[in-house]
Amino acid sequence: MPLPTLTAPNIIPSMSTVPLGVPHIEQDEETKQTAELDQLHKVLIHNDEVTPYDFVLVVLVRFFQLQPVDAEQVTWTAHNTGLALVAILPLTEARKRVGRAHFAASLEGYPLTFTIEPE
């Protein structure tokens, strides 16, 4: 005599058994802020007529960890076009590095300016 075949009950509800009007769960404010901070942002450097070229190179290498040749390219681009892309970073990291760079420039009395934009 063959053994009876066992069948598992359907554990996945069909569309007809899913209750209608299930509320959409919104992200809480902390989750939204965390997601925003993790999004990538562009750090841009602006040319000015006061900050010495060599100082800009040092800032880019020290605070943005650019290789000297890359720092030279970014500085040259900003000098010639008025603006250059420095890095693409998560917002928290971008803010931290820009803050340090602005602080270092202010200690020397230079108006070196970086801005942060969403990518």
Tab-separated table of N, CA and C in Angstrom:
chain	number	residue	atom	x	y	z
A	1	MET	N	0.844	-1.165	0.000
A	1	MET	CA	0.000	0.000	0.000
A	1	MET	C	0.893	1.232	0.000
A	2	PRO	N	0.652	2.165	-0.947
A	2	PRO	CA	1.492	3.369	-1.000
A	2	PRO	C	1.189	4.293	0.177
A	3	LEU	N	2.237	5.031	0.563
A	3	LEU	CA	2.070	5.993	1.654
A	3	LEU	C	1.287	7.209	1.154
A	4	PRO	N	0.482	7.774	2.002
A	4	PRO	CA	-0.265	8.958	1.577
A	4	PRO	C	0.684	10.146	1.379
A	5	THR	N	0.375	10.968	0.432
A	5	THR	CA	1.166	12.156	0.151
A	5	THR	C	0.684	13.287	1.042
A	6	LEU	N	1.634	13.899	1.712
A	6	LEU	CA	1.282	15.021	2.579
A	6	LEU	C	1.457	16.316	1.804
A	7	THR	N	0.533	17.184	1.927
A	7	THR	CA	0.654	18.483	1.274
A	7	THR	C	0.658	19.551	2.360
A	8	ALA	N	1.543	20.487	2.201
A	8	ALA	CA	1.625	21.577	3.175
A	8	ALA	C	0.535	22.583	2.871
A	9	PRO	N	-0.029	23.165	3.875
A	9	PRO	CA	-1.037	24.190	3.620
A	9	PRO	C	-0.383	25.388	2.929
A	10	ASN	N	-1.150	26.089	2.155
A	10	ASN	CA	-0.656	27.254	1.439
A	10	ASN	C	-0.356	28.339	2.467
A	11	ILE	N	0.936	28.617	2.693
A	11	ILE	CA	1.298	29.605	3.711
A	11	ILE	C	1.440	31.007	3.135
A	12	ILE	N	1.391	31.108	1.817
A	12	ILE	CA	1.442	32.422	1.202
A	12	ILE	C	0.014	32.822	0.892
A	13	PRO	N	-0.455	33.908	1.469
A	13	PRO	CA	-1.858	34.267	1.242
A	13	PRO	C	-2.083	34.691	-0.199
A	14	SER	N	-3.231	34.328	-0.689
A	14	SER	CA	-3.572	34.775	-2.038
A	14	SER	C	-3.965	36.242	-1.967
A	15	MET	N	-4.051	36.882	-3.123
A	15	MET	CA	-4.399	38.297	-3.152
A	15	MET	C	-5.754	38.547	-2.516
A	16	SER	N	-6.638	37.564	-2.594
A	16	SER	CA	-7.977	37.767	-2.041
A	16	SER	C	-7.979	37.750	-0.517
A	17	THR	N	-6.926	37.193	0.106
A	17	THR	CA	-6.906	37.140	1.566
A	17	THR	C	-6.094	38.278	2.185
A	18	VAL	N	-5.412	39.079	1.361
A	18	VAL	CA	-4.662	40.218	1.899
A	18	VAL	C	-5.646	41.331	2.184
A	19	PRO	N	-5.669	41.811	3.423
A	19	PRO	CA	-6.645	42.838	3.756
A	19	PRO	C	-6.368	44.128	2.997
A	20	LEU	N	-7.416	44.728	2.526
A	20	LEU	CA	-7.286	46.005	1.833
A	20	LEU	C	-7.160	47.116	2.856
A	21	GLY	N	-6.542	48.203	2.460
A	21	GLY	CA	-6.431	49.351	3.347
A	21	GLY	C	-5.338	49.213	4.379
A	22	VAL	N	-4.335	48.366	4.121
A	22	VAL	CA	-3.212	48.268	5.039
A	22	VAL	C	-2.457	49.589	4.984
A	23	PRO	N	-2.245	50.241	6.114
A	23	PRO	CA	-1.615	51.552	6.090
A	23	PRO	C	-0.161	51.465	5.621
A	24	HIS	N	0.250	52.488	4.876
A	24	HIS	CA	1.641	52.591	4.437
A	24	HIS	C	2.461	53.085	5.620
A	25	ILE	N	3.551	52.419	5.910
A	25	ILE	CA	4.387	52.805	7.039
A	25	ILE	C	5.414	53.819	6.559
A	26	GLU	N	5.334	55.005	7.099
A	26	GLU	CA	6.267	56.074	6.747
A	26	GLU	C	7.570	55.864	7.511
A	27	GLN	N	8.668	56.317	6.891
A	27	GLN	CA	9.945	56.270	7.594
A	27	GLN	C	9.924	57.330	8.683
A	28	ASP	N	10.525	56.999	9.818
A	28	ASP	CA	10.600	58.009	10.857
A	28	ASP	C	11.669	59.043	10.485
A	29	GLU	N	11.672	60.147	11.175
A	29	GLU	CA	12.560	61.264	10.850
A	29	GLU	C	14.032	60.846	10.929
A	30	GLU	N	14.391	60.028	11.903
A	30	GLU	CA	15.775	59.590	12.045
A	30	GLU	C	16.207	58.747	10.849
A	31	THR	N	15.341	57.874	10.372
A	31	THR	CA	15.649	57.046	9.204
A	31	THR	C	15.828	57.912	7.971
A	32	LYS	N	14.953	58.914	7.805
A	32	LYS	CA	15.077	59.824	6.670
A	32	LYS	C	16.398	60.585	6.715
A	33	GLN	N	16.764	61.075	7.900
A	33	GLN	CA	18.008	61.826	8.045
A	33	GLN	C	19.210	60.938	7.774
A	34	THR	N	19.172	59.708	8.247
A	34	THR	CA	20.271	58.782	8.008
A	34	THR	C	20.425	58.504	6.525
A	35	ALA	N	19.299	58.307	5.830
A	35	ALA	CA	19.342	58.061	4.390
A	35	ALA	C	19.917	59.264	3.660
A	36	GLU	N	19.532	60.471	4.078
A	36	GLU	CA	20.063	61.684	3.441
A	36	GLU	C	21.561	61.807	3.668
A	37	LEU	N	22.019	61.493	4.864
A	37	LEU	CA	23.443	61.611	5.185
A	37	LEU	C	24.275	60.589	4.426
A	38	ASP	N	23.673	59.470	4.058
A	38	ASP	CA	24.394	58.440	3.329
A	38	ASP	C	24.419	58.687	1.826
A	39	GLN	N	23.587	59.613	1.340
A	39	GLN	CA	23.564	59.898	-0.090
A	39	GLN	C	24.855	60.610	-0.485
A	40	LEU	N	25.282	60.348	-1.710
A	40	LEU	CA	26.517	60.961	-2.193
A	40	LEU	C	26.271	62.402	-2.613
A	41	HIS	N	27.265	63.238	-2.311
A	41	HIS	CA	27.216	64.656	-2.644
A	41	HIS	C	28.536	65.066	-3.290
A	42	LYS	N	28.445	66.077	-4.143
A	42	LYS	CA	29.631	66.616	-4.801
A	42	LYS	C	30.214	67.726	-3.928
A	43	VAL	N	31.530	67.694	-3.767
A	43	VAL	CA	32.239	68.785	-3.106
A	43	VAL	C	32.910	69.590	-4.207
A	44	LEU	N	32.602	70.884	-4.252
A	44	LEU	CA	33.135	71.767	-5.278
A	44	LEU	C	34.019	72.827	-4.633
A	45	ILE	N	35.085	73.190	-5.327
A	45	ILE	CA	35.957	74.264	-4.872
A	45	ILE	C	35.756	75.457	-5.798
A	46	HIS	N	35.739	76.642	-5.198
A	46	HIS	CA	35.534	77.875	-5.946
A	46	HIS	C	36.847	78.664	-5.990
A	47	ASN	N	37.116	79.219	-7.135
A	47	ASN	CA	38.316	80.036	-7.285
A	47	ASN	C	38.117	81.382	-6.598
A	48	ASP	N	39.181	81.900	-6.030
A	48	ASP	CA	39.185	83.268	-5.534
A	48	ASP	C	40.536	83.879	-5.895
A	49	GLU	N	40.632	85.168	-5.768
A	49	GLU	CA	41.852	85.870	-6.175
A	49	GLU	C	42.829	86.068	-5.023
A	50	VAL	N	42.540	85.481	-3.851
A	50	VAL	CA	43.363	85.720	-2.664
A	50	VAL	C	44.141	84.486	-2.221
A	51	THR	N	43.471	83.337	-2.169
A	51	THR	CA	44.084	82.116	-1.640
A	51	THR	C	45.220	81.656	-2.549
A	52	PRO	N	46.431	81.481	-1.994
A	52	PRO	CA	47.560	81.039	-2.818
A	52	PRO	C	47.349	79.631	-3.387
A	53	TYR	N	47.821	79.458	-4.594
A	53	TYR	CA	47.717	78.191	-5.326
A	53	TYR	C	48.296	77.047	-4.500
A	54	ASP	N	49.471	77.255	-3.927
A	54	ASP	CA	50.132	76.196	-3.147
A	54	ASP	C	49.342	75.820	-1.898
A	55	PHE	N	48.683	76.799	-1.290
A	55	PHE	CA	47.866	76.501	-0.116
A	55	PHE	C	46.686	75.606	-0.504
A	56	VAL	N	46.070	75.884	-1.639
A	56	VAL	CA	44.955	75.060	-2.126
A	56	VAL	C	45.424	73.624	-2.337
A	57	LEU	N	46.601	73.458	-2.921
A	57	LEU	CA	47.138	72.111	-3.131
A	57	LEU	C	47.281	71.359	-1.809
A	58	VAL	N	47.809	72.032	-0.797
A	58	VAL	CA	48.005	71.403	0.513
A	58	VAL	C	46.660	71.002	1.118
A	59	VAL	N	45.668	71.868	1.020
A	59	VAL	CA	44.339	71.572	1.564
A	59	VAL	C	43.729	70.358	0.870
A	60	LEU	N	43.833	70.314	-0.439
A	60	LEU	CA	43.249	69.192	-1.186
A	60	LEU	C	43.921	67.868	-0.852
A	61	VAL	N	45.213	67.891	-0.664
A	61	VAL	CA	45.934	66.659	-0.315
A	61	VAL	C	45.641	66.266	1.133
A	62	ARG	N	45.697	67.226	2.033
A	62	ARG	CA	45.547	66.922	3.457
A	62	ARG	C	44.116	66.545	3.842
A	63	PHE	N	43.143	67.326	3.415
A	63	PHE	CA	41.773	67.119	3.892
A	63	PHE	C	40.908	66.262	2.975
A	64	PHE	N	41.265	66.202	1.700
A	64	PHE	CA	40.467	65.405	0.770
A	64	PHE	C	41.224	64.181	0.252
A	65	GLN	N	42.434	63.962	0.759
A	65	GLN	CA	43.263	62.804	0.423
A	65	GLN	C	43.468	62.635	-1.083
A	66	LEU	N	43.551	63.748	-1.807
A	66	LEU	CA	43.865	63.665	-3.228
A	66	LEU	C	45.354	63.423	-3.403
A	67	GLN	N	45.707	62.703	-4.439
A	67	GLN	CA	47.108	62.560	-4.803
A	67	GLN	C	47.586	63.931	-5.307
A	68	PRO	N	48.853	64.257	-5.129
A	68	PRO	CA	49.337	65.577	-5.560
A	68	PRO	C	49.007	65.908	-7.015
A	69	VAL	N	49.114	64.948	-7.905
A	69	VAL	CA	48.810	65.222	-9.312
A	69	VAL	C	47.318	65.529	-9.497
A	70	ASP	N	46.455	64.854	-8.735
A	70	ASP	CA	45.016	65.120	-8.807
A	70	ASP	C	44.679	66.473	-8.188
A	71	ALA	N	45.346	66.804	-7.087
A	71	ALA	CA	45.150	68.113	-6.455
A	71	ALA	C	45.555	69.226	-7.417
A	72	GLU	N	46.632	69.013	-8.146
A	72	GLU	CA	47.091	69.991	-9.141
A	72	GLU	C	46.033	70.177	-10.233
A	73	GLN	N	45.456	69.090	-10.696
A	73	GLN	CA	44.434	69.158	-11.753
A	73	GLN	C	43.191	69.897	-11.269
A	74	VAL	N	42.745	69.588	-10.059
A	74	VAL	CA	41.556	70.247	-9.500
A	74	VAL	C	41.829	71.740	-9.321
A	75	THR	N	42.990	72.074	-8.780
A	75	THR	CA	43.335	73.478	-8.555
A	75	THR	C	43.428	74.235	-9.869
A	76	TRP	N	44.052	73.624	-10.857
A	76	TRP	CA	44.185	74.252	-12.177
A	76	TRP	C	42.811	74.489	-12.810
A	77	THR	N	41.935	73.501	-12.705
A	77	THR	CA	40.588	73.636	-13.261
A	77	THR	C	39.829	74.769	-12.572
A	78	ALA	N	39.877	74.811	-11.239
A	78	ALA	CA	39.192	75.878	-10.502
A	78	ALA	C	39.772	77.240	-10.862
A	79	HIS	N	41.083	77.312	-11.006
A	79	HIS	CA	41.747	78.574	-11.337
A	79	HIS	C	41.304	79.085	-12.709
A	80	ASN	N	41.141	78.183	-13.649
A	80	ASN	CA	40.807	78.580	-15.024
A	80	ASN	C	39.312	78.710	-15.302
A	81	THR	N	38.490	77.932	-14.596
A	81	THR	CA	37.051	77.958	-14.892
A	81	THR	C	36.227	78.562	-13.761
A	82	GLY	N	36.830	78.735	-12.598
A	82	GLY	CA	36.114	79.296	-11.460
A	82	GLY	C	35.540	78.271	-10.513
A	83	LEU	N	35.487	77.011	-10.950
A	83	LEU	CA	34.861	75.961	-10.151
A	83	LEU	C	35.426	74.610	-10.567
A	84	ALA	N	35.580	73.707	-9.603
A	84	ALA	CA	36.063	72.365	-9.938
A	84	ALA	C	35.510	71.351	-8.946
A	85	LEU	N	35.290	70.146	-9.431
A	85	LEU	CA	34.849	69.031	-8.597
A	85	LEU	C	36.042	68.493	-7.828
A	86	VAL	N	35.899	68.412	-6.511
A	86	VAL	CA	36.974	67.898	-5.661
A	86	VAL	C	36.766	66.416	-5.378
A	87	ALA	N	35.549	66.057	-4.952
A	87	ALA	CA	35.271	64.676	-4.553
A	87	ALA	C	33.774	64.450	-4.527
A	88	ILE	N	33.389	63.182	-4.515
A	88	ILE	CA	32.004	62.780	-4.323
A	88	ILE	C	31.992	61.900	-3.074
A	89	LEU	N	31.268	62.371	-2.050
A	89	LEU	CA	31.313	61.741	-0.734
A	89	LEU	C	29.920	61.684	-0.117
A	90	PRO	N	29.735	60.792	0.876
A	90	PRO	CA	28.500	60.851	1.655
A	90	PRO	C	28.416	62.222	2.346
A	91	LEU	N	27.225	62.701	2.575
A	91	LEU	CA	27.039	64.055	3.095
A	91	LEU	C	27.784	64.296	4.401
A	92	THR	N	27.746	63.364	5.324
A	92	THR	CA	28.428	63.569	6.603
A	92	THR	C	29.923	63.732	6.400
A	93	GLU	N	30.501	62.911	5.545
A	93	GLU	CA	31.939	62.994	5.275
A	93	GLU	C	32.275	64.293	4.537
A	94	ALA	N	31.436	64.676	3.590
A	94	ALA	CA	31.663	65.918	2.849
A	94	ALA	C	31.643	67.106	3.797
A	95	ARG	N	30.661	67.154	4.677
A	95	ARG	CA	30.574	68.258	5.645
A	95	ARG	C	31.805	68.310	6.549
A	96	LYS	N	32.250	67.142	6.999
A	96	LYS	CA	33.404	67.087	7.893
A	96	LYS	C	34.651	67.627	7.198
A	97	ARG	N	34.905	67.165	5.982
A	97	ARG	CA	36.109	67.594	5.276
A	97	ARG	C	36.060	69.068	4.877
A	98	VAL	N	34.902	69.514	4.415
A	98	VAL	CA	34.758	70.925	4.043
A	98	VAL	C	34.931	71.804	5.285
A	99	GLY	N	34.363	71.392	6.388
A	99	GLY	CA	34.522	72.153	7.635
A	99	GLY	C	35.973	72.288	8.044
A	100	ARG	N	36.715	71.216	7.949
A	100	ARG	CA	38.148	71.257	8.294
A	100	ARG	C	38.925	72.143	7.332
A	101	ALA	N	38.592	72.048	6.045
A	101	ALA	CA	39.288	72.864	5.046
A	101	ALA	C	38.979	74.348	5.255
A	102	HIS	N	37.713	74.671	5.517
A	102	HIS	CA	37.348	76.066	5.776
A	102	HIS	C	38.031	76.586	7.030
A	103	PHE	N	38.113	75.753	8.054
A	103	PHE	CA	38.773	76.158	9.298
A	103	PHE	C	40.250	76.442	9.060
A	104	ALA	N	40.921	75.554	8.340
A	104	ALA	CA	42.350	75.753	8.047
A	104	ALA	C	42.562	77.034	7.248
A	105	ALA	N	41.695	77.279	6.273
A	105	ALA	CA	41.814	78.493	5.458
A	105	ALA	C	41.567	79.738	6.308
A	106	SER	N	40.595	79.673	7.194
A	106	SER	CA	40.299	80.845	8.032
A	106	SER	C	41.449	81.150	8.993
A	107	LEU	N	42.135	80.114	9.467
A	107	LEU	CA	43.289	80.341	10.342
A	107	LEU	C	44.392	81.119	9.621
A	108	GLU	N	44.501	80.917	8.322
A	108	GLU	CA	45.507	81.604	7.524
A	108	GLU	C	44.980	82.919	6.933
A	109	GLY	N	43.679	83.174	7.129
A	109	GLY	CA	43.083	84.401	6.625
A	109	GLY	C	42.700	84.350	5.153
A	110	TYR	N	42.495	83.143	4.622
A	110	TYR	CA	42.147	82.993	3.212
A	110	TYR	C	40.649	82.715	3.058
A	111	PRO	N	40.047	83.244	2.003
A	111	PRO	CA	38.618	83.019	1.774
A	111	PRO	C	38.307	81.778	0.942
A	112	LEU	N	39.119	80.764	1.046
A	112	LEU	CA	38.921	79.534	0.282
A	112	LEU	C	37.511	78.998	0.530
A	113	THR	N	36.792	78.697	-0.553
A	113	THR	CA	35.398	78.290	-0.414
A	113	THR	C	35.134	76.968	-1.126
A	114	PHE	N	34.470	76.083	-0.382
A	114	PHE	CA	33.974	74.816	-0.915
A	114	PHE	C	32.460	74.822	-0.741
A	115	THR	N	31.757	74.201	-1.655
A	115	THR	CA	30.319	74.006	-1.502
A	115	THR	C	30.008	72.527	-1.688
A	116	ILE	N	28.840	72.138	-1.179
A	116	ILE	CA	28.384	70.754	-1.271
A	116	ILE	C	27.049	70.747	-1.981
A	117	GLU	N	26.923	69.892	-2.994
A	117	GLU	CA	25.684	69.761	-3.766
A	117	GLU	C	25.310	68.293	-3.872
A	118	PRO	N	24.007	67.998	-3.886
A	118	PRO	CA	23.597	66.604	-4.104
A	118	PRO	C	24.068	66.144	-5.488
A	119	GLU	N	24.391	64.879	-5.579
A	119	GLU	CA	24.842	64.348	-6.872
A	119	GLU	C	23.666	64.086	-7.754
